[in-house]
Coordinates of C-alpha atoms in Angstrom, one line a residue:
Chain A
X1 CA 0.0 0.0 0.0
X2 CA 1.4 3.4 -0.9
X3 CA 2.2 5.9 1.9
X4 CA -0.6 8.2 0.9
X5 CA -3.2 5.5 0.8
X6 CA -2.0 4.1 4.1
X7 CA -2.3 7.6 5.7
X8 CA -5.7 8.1 4.3
X9 CA -7.0 4.7 5.5
X10 CA -5.5 5.4 8.9
X11 CA -7.1 8.8 9.2
X12 CA -10.5 7.4 8.1
X13 CA -10.2 4.5 10.6
X14 CA -9.1 6.5 13.5
X15 CA -11.8 9.2 13.0
X16 CA -14.6 6.6 13.0
X17 CA -13.9 6.1 16.6
X18 CA -15.0 9.0 18.7
X19 CA -12.7 9.6 21.7
X20 CA -14.6 9.8 24.9
X21 CA -13.2 11.9 27.7
X22 CA -13.2 10.0 31.0
X23 CA -15.5 11.5 33.6
X24 CA -12.7 12.4 35.9
X25 CA -10.8 14.4 33.2
X26 CA -14.1 16.0 32.0
X27 CA -14.9 17.1 35.5
X28 CA -11.5 18.7 36.0
X29 CA -11.8 20.5 32.6
X30 CA -15.2 21.9 33.5
X31 CA -14.2 22.9 37.0
X32 CA -11.1 24.7 35.7
X33 CA -13.1 26.6 33.2
X34 CA -15.7 27.4 35.8
X35 CA -13.2 28.8 38.3
X36 CA -11.4 31.0 35.8
X37 CA -11.2 34.5 37.3
X38 CA -12.9 37.4 35.5
X39 CA -10.3 39.0 33.3
X40 CA -8.8 42.1 34.8
X41 CA -9.6 44.6 32.1
X42 CA -8.7 48.2 31.5
X43 CA -11.8 49.9 30.4
X44 CA -11.7 52.9 28.2
X45 CA -14.1 55.7 27.8
X46 CA -15.1 55.5 24.2
X47 CA -16.6 58.1 22.0
X48 CA -20.2 58.8 23.0
X49 CA -20.3 56.0 25.6
X50 CA -23.5 56.0 27.4
X51 CA -23.9 52.5 28.7
X52 CA -22.4 50.4 31.3
X53 CA -19.3 48.6 30.1
X54 CA -18.9 45.5 32.2
X55 CA -19.2 41.7 31.9
X56 CA -21.8 40.9 29.3
X57 CA -25.1 39.8 30.8
X58 CA -27.6 37.5 29.1
X59 CA -30.7 38.9 27.5
X60 CA -32.5 35.7 26.7
X61 CA -36.0 35.3 27.9
X62 CA -37.9 32.1 28.2
X63 CA -41.6 32.7 28.9
X64 CA -44.5 30.5 29.7
X65 CA -43.0 27.7 31.5
X66 CA -44.2 26.9 35.0
X67 CA -41.4 27.4 37.5
X68 CA -42.9 26.3 40.8
X69 CA -42.5 22.7 41.6
X70 CA -45.2 21.1 43.6
X71 CA -42.7 19.1 45.5
X72 CA -40.7 22.2 46.4
X73 CA -40.7 21.5 50.1
X74 CA -39.3 18.0 49.5
X75 CA -36.6 19.4 47.2
X76 CA -35.6 22.0 49.6
X77 CA -35.0 19.6 52.4
X78 CA -32.4 18.0 50.2
X79 CA -30.4 21.2 49.5
X80 CA -27.5 21.3 51.9
X81 CA -27.7 24.0 54.5
X82 CA -25.2 26.7 53.6
X83 CA -25.1 29.5 56.1
X84 CA -23.5 32.0 53.8
X85 CA -22.1 32.0 50.3
X86 CA -20.4 35.3 50.9
X87 CA -18.4 33.7 53.8
X88 CA -17.3 30.8 51.7
X89 CA -16.5 32.8 48.5
X90 CA -13.0 33.9 47.8
X91 CA -13.8 37.6 47.8
X92 CA -12.5 39.2 51.0
X93 CA -14.8 42.2 50.7
X94 CA -17.9 39.9 50.7
X95 CA -16.6 38.0 53.7
X96 CA -16.2 41.4 55.5
X97 CA -19.7 42.4 54.5
X98 CA -21.0 39.2 56.0
X99 CA -18.9 39.6 59.2
X100 CA -20.2 43.1 59.7
X101 CA -23.8 41.9 59.3
X102 CA -24.4 44.2 56.4
X103 CA -25.8 41.6 54.0
X104 CA -29.5 40.7 54.0
X105 CA -30.5 37.1 54.2
X106 CA -32.9 36.1 51.5
X107 CA -33.6 32.3 51.4
X108 CA -35.8 32.2 48.3
X109 CA -35.9 29.1 46.0
X110 CA -37.1 28.1 42.6
X111 CA -37.0 24.6 41.1
X112 CA -37.2 23.5 37.5
X113 CA -35.7 20.6 35.5
X114 CA -34.8 18.9 38.8
X115 CA -32.5 21.8 39.7
X116 CA -33.0 24.2 42.5
X117 CA -31.7 27.7 42.7
X118 CA -31.7 29.3 46.1
X119 CA -30.8 33.0 46.8
X120 CA -29.0 33.2 50.1
X121 CA -28.0 36.8 50.6
X122 CA -27.7 40.2 49.0
X123 CA -25.9 43.4 49.7
X124 CA -26.5 46.7 47.9
X125 CA -24.0 49.4 49.0
X126 CA -25.5 52.1 46.9
X127 CA -23.3 51.5 43.8
X128 CA -23.2 47.7 43.3
X129 CA -25.4 44.8 44.1
X130 CA -23.8 41.5 45.1
X131 CA -25.9 38.4 45.4
X132 CA -25.0 35.0 46.8
X133 CA -26.8 31.9 45.5
X134 CA -26.8 28.1 45.5
X135 CA -27.5 25.7 42.7
X136 CA -28.5 22.2 43.7
X137 CA -29.5 19.0 41.8
X138 CA -30.1 15.6 43.4
X139 CA -28.9 14.2 40.1
X140 CA -25.4 15.7 40.6
X141 CA -23.9 18.7 38.7
X142 CA -21.1 18.7 36.2
X143 CA -18.6 21.4 36.1
X144 CA -20.3 24.0 33.9
X145 CA -23.0 25.9 35.9
X146 CA -22.5 29.4 34.6
X147 CA -25.9 31.1 34.8
X148 CA -27.8 33.3 32.3
X149 CA -29.9 35.7 34.2
X150 CA -32.3 38.5 33.4
X151 CA -33.0 41.1 36.0
X152 CA -36.1 43.3 36.8
X153 CA -36.2 46.1 39.3
X154 CA -39.7 46.8 40.7
X155 CA -41.1 44.8 37.7
X156 CA -39.2 46.8 35.1
X157 CA -36.7 45.0 32.9
X158 CA -33.2 46.2 33.8
X159 CA -31.3 47.6 30.8
X160 CA -28.0 49.4 30.8
X161 CA -26.2 47.3 33.3
X162 CA -23.2 45.1 33.7
X163 CA -23.1 41.7 35.5
X164 CA -20.3 39.4 36.3
X165 CA -19.5 36.8 38.9
X166 CA -18.2 33.4 39.7
X167 CA -19.4 29.9 40.6
X168 CA -17.6 27.3 42.7
X169 CA -18.4 23.8 43.8
X170 CA -19.7 23.0 47.3
X171 CA -20.3 19.2 46.8
X172 CA -21.1 16.8 44.0
X173 CA -24.7 18.0 43.8
X174 CA -24.2 21.7 44.8
X175 CA -22.6 24.8 43.4
X176 CA -22.4 28.2 45.0
X177 CA -22.3 31.5 43.1
X178 CA -21.7 35.2 43.5
X179 CA -23.1 37.7 41.1
X180 CA -22.3 41.4 41.0
X181 CA -24.6 43.9 39.3
X182 CA -23.6 47.4 38.2
X183 CA -26.1 49.8 36.9
X184 CA -25.6 53.1 35.1
X185 CA -28.6 54.7 36.8
X186 CA -28.8 55.0 40.5
X187 CA -31.3 52.5 41.9
X188 CA -33.9 53.5 44.5
X189 CA -33.1 53.0 48.2
X190 CA -35.6 50.1 48.3
X191 CA -36.7 47.9 45.5
X192 CA -37.8 44.4 44.5
X193 CA -35.2 42.6 42.5
X194 CA -36.2 39.7 40.3
X195 CA -33.6 37.3 39.1
X196 CA -34.8 35.1 36.2
X197 CA -32.3 32.3 35.6
X198 CA -33.0 31.1 32.0
X199 CA -30.0 28.8 31.6
X200 CA -27.6 27.1 34.0
X201 CA -24.6 25.6 32.3
X202 CA -26.0 23.8 29.3
X203 CA -29.5 23.3 30.8
X204 CA -32.3 25.7 29.8
X205 CA -35.0 26.2 32.3
X206 CA -37.0 28.7 34.2
X207 CA -36.0 29.7 37.7
X208 CA -37.5 33.0 38.7
X209 CA -36.9 34.5 42.1
X210 CA -37.9 37.9 43.5
X211 CA -36.8 39.5 46.8
X212 CA -36.6 42.9 48.4
X213 CA -33.3 44.8 48.3
X214 CA -32.4 47.7 50.6
X215 CA -29.5 50.1 50.2
X216 CA -27.0 49.7 53.1
X217 CA -24.7 52.6 53.0
X218 CA -23.8 52.7 56.7
X219 CA -20.2 51.9 55.9
X220 CA -19.9 54.2 52.9
X221 CA -17.8 57.3 52.9
X222 CA -18.4 59.9 50.4
X223 CA -15.8 62.6 49.6
X224 CA -16.8 65.6 47.6
X225 CA -13.6 66.1 45.7
X226 CA -14.4 68.8 43.1
X227 CA -10.9 69.0 41.8
X228 CA -10.0 70.0 38.3
X229 CA -6.9 69.5 36.2
X230 CA -6.3 71.1 32.8
X231 CA -3.7 70.2 30.3
X232 CA -3.9 71.8 26.9
X233 CA -7.4 71.3 25.5
X234 CA -8.3 68.6 28.0
X235 CA -9.9 69.0 31.3
X236 CA -10.7 66.4 34.0
X237 CA -12.9 67.1 37.0
X238 CA -13.4 64.6 39.8
X239 CA -16.7 65.5 41.4
X240 CA -17.0 62.9 44.1
X241 CA -15.8 59.5 45.3
X242 CA -17.7 57.0 47.4
X243 CA -15.8 54.4 49.3
X244 CA -18.2 51.4 49.9
X245 CA -17.4 47.9 51.2
X246 CA -17.8 46.3 47.8
X247 CA -16.7 49.0 45.5
X248 CA -15.1 52.5 45.0
X249 CA -17.2 54.8 42.9
X250 CA -15.8 57.8 41.1
X251 CA -18.0 60.4 39.4
X252 CA -16.0 62.6 37.0
X253 CA -16.3 64.8 34.0
X254 CA -14.0 64.7 31.0
X255 CA -13.8 67.5 28.5
X256 CA -11.8 67.1 25.3
X257 CA -12.0 68.7 21.8
X258 CA -14.3 66.6 19.6
X259 CA -11.8 66.5 16.7
X260 CA -9.1 65.2 19.0
X261 CA -11.2 62.9 21.1
X262 CA -9.2 60.0 22.6
X263 CA -10.3 56.8 24.2
X264 CA -9.1 57.1 27.8
X265 CA -9.0 55.0 30.9
X266 CA -8.5 56.2 34.4
X267 CA -6.0 54.5 36.6
X268 CA -6.6 54.6 40.3
X269 CA -3.8 53.7 42.7
X270 CA -3.6 53.6 46.5
X271 CA -0.8 55.2 48.6
X272 CA 1.2 52.0 48.1
X273 CA 1.1 52.5 44.4
X274 CA -1.2 49.5 43.9
X275 CA -3.5 49.7 41.0
X276 CA -7.2 49.1 41.5
X277 CA -9.1 47.3 38.8
X278 CA -12.0 48.9 37.0
X279 CA -15.2 46.8 37.5
X280 CA -17.6 48.9 35.5
X281 CA -17.7 52.2 33.6
X282 CA -20.8 54.1 32.6
X283 CA -21.5 57.3 30.8
X284 CA -23.9 59.6 32.5
X285 CA -24.2 62.0 29.6
X286 CA -22.7 65.5 29.0
X287 CA -19.1 64.1 29.4
X288 CA -19.8 62.8 32.9
X289 CA -18.8 59.3 33.8
X290 CA -19.3 56.9 36.7
X291 CA -16.3 54.6 37.2
X292 CA -16.5 51.7 39.6
X293 CA -13.3 50.3 40.9
X294 CA -12.6 47.4 43.3
X295 CA -12.9 48.5 47.0
X296 CA -10.2 50.7 48.4
X297 CA -8.4 49.8 51.5
X298 CA -9.7 52.1 54.3
X299 CA -6.1 52.5 55.6
X300 CA -5.1 54.4 52.5
X301 CA -4.3 58.0 53.3
X302 CA -4.5 59.2 49.7
X303 CA -4.9 57.9 46.2
X304 CA -3.9 59.0 42.7
X305 CA -6.1 59.1 39.6
X306 CA -4.3 59.3 36.2
X307 CA -5.8 59.2 32.7
X308 CA -4.2 56.6 30.5
X309 CA -4.3 56.1 26.7
X310 CA -4.0 52.8 24.9
X311 CA -0.3 51.8 25.0
X312 CA 1.1 55.1 23.9
X313 CA 3.9 56.3 26.2
X314 CA 4.2 59.8 24.7
X315 CA 0.4 60.5 25.1
X316 CA 0.6 59.1 28.6
X317 CA 3.4 61.5 29.5
X318 CA 1.1 64.4 28.4
X319 CA -1.9 62.9 30.2
X320 CA 0.1 62.7 33.4
X321 CA -0.5 66.4 33.8
X322 CA -4.2 65.6 34.2
X323 CA -3.5 63.2 37.0
X324 CA -4.4 64.2 40.6
X325 CA -3.7 63.2 44.1
X326 CA -6.8 63.0 46.3
X327 CA -6.4 63.0 50.1
X328 CA -8.5 60.5 51.9
X329 CA -8.5 61.8 55.5
Chain B
X1 CA -11.8 24.8 14.5
X2 CA -13.2 27.6 16.6
X3 CA -14.2 30.7 14.6
X4 CA -11.7 33.5 14.3
X5 CA -14.3 35.8 15.9
X6 CA -14.5 33.7 19.0
X7 CA -10.7 33.5 19.3
X8 CA -10.5 37.3 18.9
X9 CA -13.1 37.8 21.6
X10 CA -11.2 35.5 23.9
X11 CA -8.0 37.3 23.2
X12 CA -9.7 40.6 24.1
X13 CA -10.6 39.1 27.5
X14 CA -14.0 37.6 27.0
X15 CA -14.1 34.7 29.4
X16 CA -17.2 33.1 27.9
X17 CA -15.6 33.0 24.5
X18 CA -12.5 31.5 26.0
X19 CA -14.6 28.8 27.7
X20 CA -16.3 28.0 24.4
X21 CA -13.1 27.7 22.3
X22 CA -11.5 25.4 25.0
X23 CA -14.7 23.3 25.1
X24 CA -14.3 22.8 21.3
X25 CA -10.7 21.6 21.8
X26 CA -11.2 19.4 24.8
X27 CA -11.3 16.1 23.0
X28 CA -8.2 16.9 21.0
X29 CA -6.5 18.0 24.3
X30 CA -7.4 14.8 26.0
X31 CA -6.3 12.6 23.0
X32 CA -3.0 14.3 22.7
X33 CA -2.3 14.3 26.5
X34 CA -3.2 10.6 26.6
X35 CA -0.7 9.9 23.8
X36 CA 2.1 11.2 26.1
X37 CA 0.9 10.5 29.6
X38 CA -0.2 7.2 31.2
X39 CA -2.9 8.0 33.8
X40 CA -6.1 10.0 33.7
X41 CA -4.9 12.0 36.6
X42 CA -1.8 13.1 34.8
X43 CA -3.9 14.0 31.7
X44 CA -6.3 16.0 33.9
X45 CA -3.3 17.9 35.5
X46 CA -1.8 18.7 32.1
X47 CA -5.1 19.9 30.6
X48 CA -5.9 22.0 33.7
X49 CA -2.4 23.7 33.6
X50 CA -2.8 24.2 29.9
X51 CA -6.2 25.9 30.3
X52 CA -4.8 28.2 33.1
X53 CA -1.7 29.1 31.1
X54 CA -3.6 29.7 27.9
X55 CA -6.1 31.9 29.8
X56 CA -3.2 33.9 31.3
X57 CA -1.5 34.5 28.0
X58 CA -4.1 34.4 25.2
X59 CA -3.9 38.2 24.9
X60 CA -0.3 37.6 23.6
X61 CA -1.5 35.3 20.8
X62 CA -0.6 37.2 17.6
X63 CA -2.2 35.2 14.8
X64 CA -5.6 33.8 15.6
X65 CA -5.2 31.1 12.9
X66 CA -2.5 29.5 15.0
X67 CA -4.6 29.2 18.1
X68 CA -4.8 25.4 18.0
X69 CA -1.1 25.0 17.3
X70 CA -0.3 27.4 20.1
X71 CA -2.7 25.6 22.6
X72 CA -1.3 22.2 21.7
X73 CA 2.2 23.4 22.1
X74 CA 1.4 24.6 25.6
X75 CA -0.2 21.2 26.3
X76 CA 2.8 19.2 25.0
X77 CA 5.1 21.3 27.2
X78 CA 2.9 20.6 30.2
X79 CA 2.8 16.9 29.5
X80 CA 6.6 16.8 29.2
X81 CA 7.0 18.6 32.5
X82 CA 4.7 16.1 34.2
X83 CA 6.5 13.2 32.6
X84 CA 9.8 14.5 33.8
X85 CA 8.4 15.1 37.3
X86 CA 6.9 11.7 37.6
X87 CA 9.8 9.8 35.9
X88 CA 10.4 7.7 38.9
X89 CA 6.9 7.3 40.2
X90 CA 4.7 4.5 39.1
X91 CA 1.1 5.8 39.1
X92 CA -1.2 3.8 41.3
X93 CA -3.8 3.8 38.6
X94 CA -1.4 2.3 36.1
X95 CA -0.2 -0.3 38.6
X96 CA -3.6 -1.3 39.8
X97 CA -5.5 -1.5 36.6
X98 CA -3.1 -2.8 34.0
X99 CA -5.6 -5.1 32.4
X100 CA -8.5 -2.6 32.1
X101 CA -7.2 -1.3 28.8
X102 CA -7.1 -4.7 27.2
X103 CA -10.8 -5.2 28.1
X104 CA -11.9 -2.1 26.3
X105 CA -13.5 -2.8 23.0
X106 CA -11.7 -0.3 20.8
X107 CA -11.1 -0.6 17.1
X108 CA -8.0 -2.6 16.4
X109 CA -6.4 0.4 14.7
X110 CA -6.6 2.4 17.8
X111 CA -5.3 -0.5 19.8
X112 CA -2.4 -0.7 17.5
X113 CA -1.7 3.1 17.9
X114 CA -1.8 2.7 21.7
X115 CA 0.8 -0.1 21.5
X116 CA 3.3 2.2 19.8
X117 CA 6.2 3.6 21.7
X118 CA 5.5 7.0 23.4
X119 CA 7.5 9.1 20.9
X120 CA 5.7 7.5 18.0
X121 CA 2.3 7.8 19.6
X122 CA 2.4 11.6 19.9
X123 CA 3.5 12.1 16.3
X124 CA 0.8 9.6 15.1
X125 CA -1.9 11.3 17.2
X126 CA -1.0 14.8 15.9
X127 CA -0.7 13.6 12.3
X128 CA -3.6 11.2 11.9
X129 CA -6.1 12.3 14.5
X130 CA -5.6 16.1 14.5
X131 CA -4.5 16.5 10.9
X132 CA -1.5 18.7 11.6
X133 CA 1.2 19.0 9.0
X134 CA 4.8 17.8 9.5
X135 CA 6.2 21.3 9.9
X136 CA 3.6 22.2 12.6
X137 CA 4.2 19.0 14.5
X138 CA 7.9 19.7 14.4
X139 CA 7.3 23.1 15.9
X140 CA 4.8 21.9 18.5
X141 CA 6.9 18.9 19.7
X142 CA 10.1 20.8 19.5
X143 CA 11.8 18.3 17.2
X144 CA 13.3 18.7 13.7
X145 CA 11.0 18.0 10.7
X146 CA 13.3 15.1 9.7
X147 CA 12.6 13.4 13.0
X148 CA 8.9 13.8 12.6
X149 CA 9.1 12.2 9.1
X150 CA 11.3 9.3 10.3
X151 CA 9.0 8.7 13.3
X152 CA 6.0 8.7 11.1
X153 CA 7.7 6.3 8.8
X154 CA 8.6 4.0 11.7
X155 CA 5.1 4.2 13.0
X156 CA 3.7 3.3 9.5
X157 CA 5.9 0.2 9.4
X158 CA 5.0 -0.9 12.9
X159 CA 1.3 -0.2 12.4
X160 CA 1.3 -2.1 9.1
X161 CA 2.9 -5.2 10.7
X162 CA 0.7 -4.9 13.8
X163 CA -2.5 -4.5 11.7
X164 CA -1.5 -7.1 9.2
X165 CA -1.0 -9.8 11.8
X166 CA -4.1 -8.8 13.7
X167 CA -6.2 -9.1 10.5
X168 CA -4.8 -12.5 9.8
X169 CA -5.6 -13.6 13.3
X170 CA -9.0 -12.1 12.9
X171 CA -9.9 -14.4 10.0
X172 CA -8.4 -17.4 11.6
X173 CA -5.3 -17.7 9.4
X174 CA -2.2 -19.2 10.9
X175 CA 1.1 -17.6 9.9
X176 CA 3.8 -19.9 9.0

């Protein structure tokens, strides 16, 4: 048989046989993919940005399927008792929130397709909502349990928002998850939040849960900064900053000539020079922006805010003049 | 192959796109790791490390069309590192279940591939299963093209003998 014919026959023969990934390896792959951290992104203010730029949230709706299981009580008995997802998560800020009793316990459940979703707790610190939930199935869960969720606030579909989070395994039948929501518009002090899970991992279904949320800003500190820096034709004004347990919010205004408009990002560093990641960025109109960073260590005595361009050292040198130091105490 | 659009999204930092393109490659990743490593645990370790490394550095991937080559190269490096680390360790799985493989009802061609020596198995898997060209295999495995060719040629000879004798046995012929 010629080399080519032999090769062709080999390929045909081998491909007839589908390789099956052993369960053990498959589980490890799915768990690894599930536990990947959200990418630390530098977010840029783009021309005419007026929406929240954050992790993409799902917008799929599934209507008309009953979501309440008659045997709900039985199912719930089987869901392991988890006191707090925040406490068990790997986010120190959420652990702190829980320790300080700032989170509200929810305990709402919905069951569909033999899967139960249970909301455990919620915290809304005025700028971001964080929700802790549990996914349980008596049939066992594989590694992929990323949820697709639609949100409603007081019955109105939430648009212009960013959502992102993580899921992690509790036991063979249970996963825990944390979801963060950032909205462009300030939400009311009290509202009813509806979370409609339309897909969990590869399973489509209907898990709709609704619960009250109340702003807890007791630990927040707002600083009215009102500081302006001008360099050439560009002007940056930081209006105010809010230091909350789960986030740092900066409201600023950026003016630049329309013909020389640049895509900029704003780097926030603490007094140790450590950079804080941007979690969400939204345009408020008229050149005003709300930037949400990760929470700032309360021990910080000052921080610096510097505009940055996309990888251009010369522009960055010029932009440095627009940077400012903001005293914390 | 994953679409260029998906790879570009993953390169930009889209976690979901990254998950999707890895899911598309998981069978290839398992097959290739299995051609180098013995136990399932080792394969799981190598694939896990590969996913984490790829996630960390996908933003550095210059040409999206080389995504699979790039991913497999990381995997082969991980497998080699595990192989080196476990050189002197006999895995429990391997020691406890030596006969399990023989019981599996796999096509005889695949059985024959599995009986090849380790260095031949990798080249055969990449060439016949994954359809990579000789030049790409050389780059991925870090060996000269000539070595890839000679290994393939040796593999062909061994497979032909192995399959030939198997076929004869299969129809009840006795070789004299």
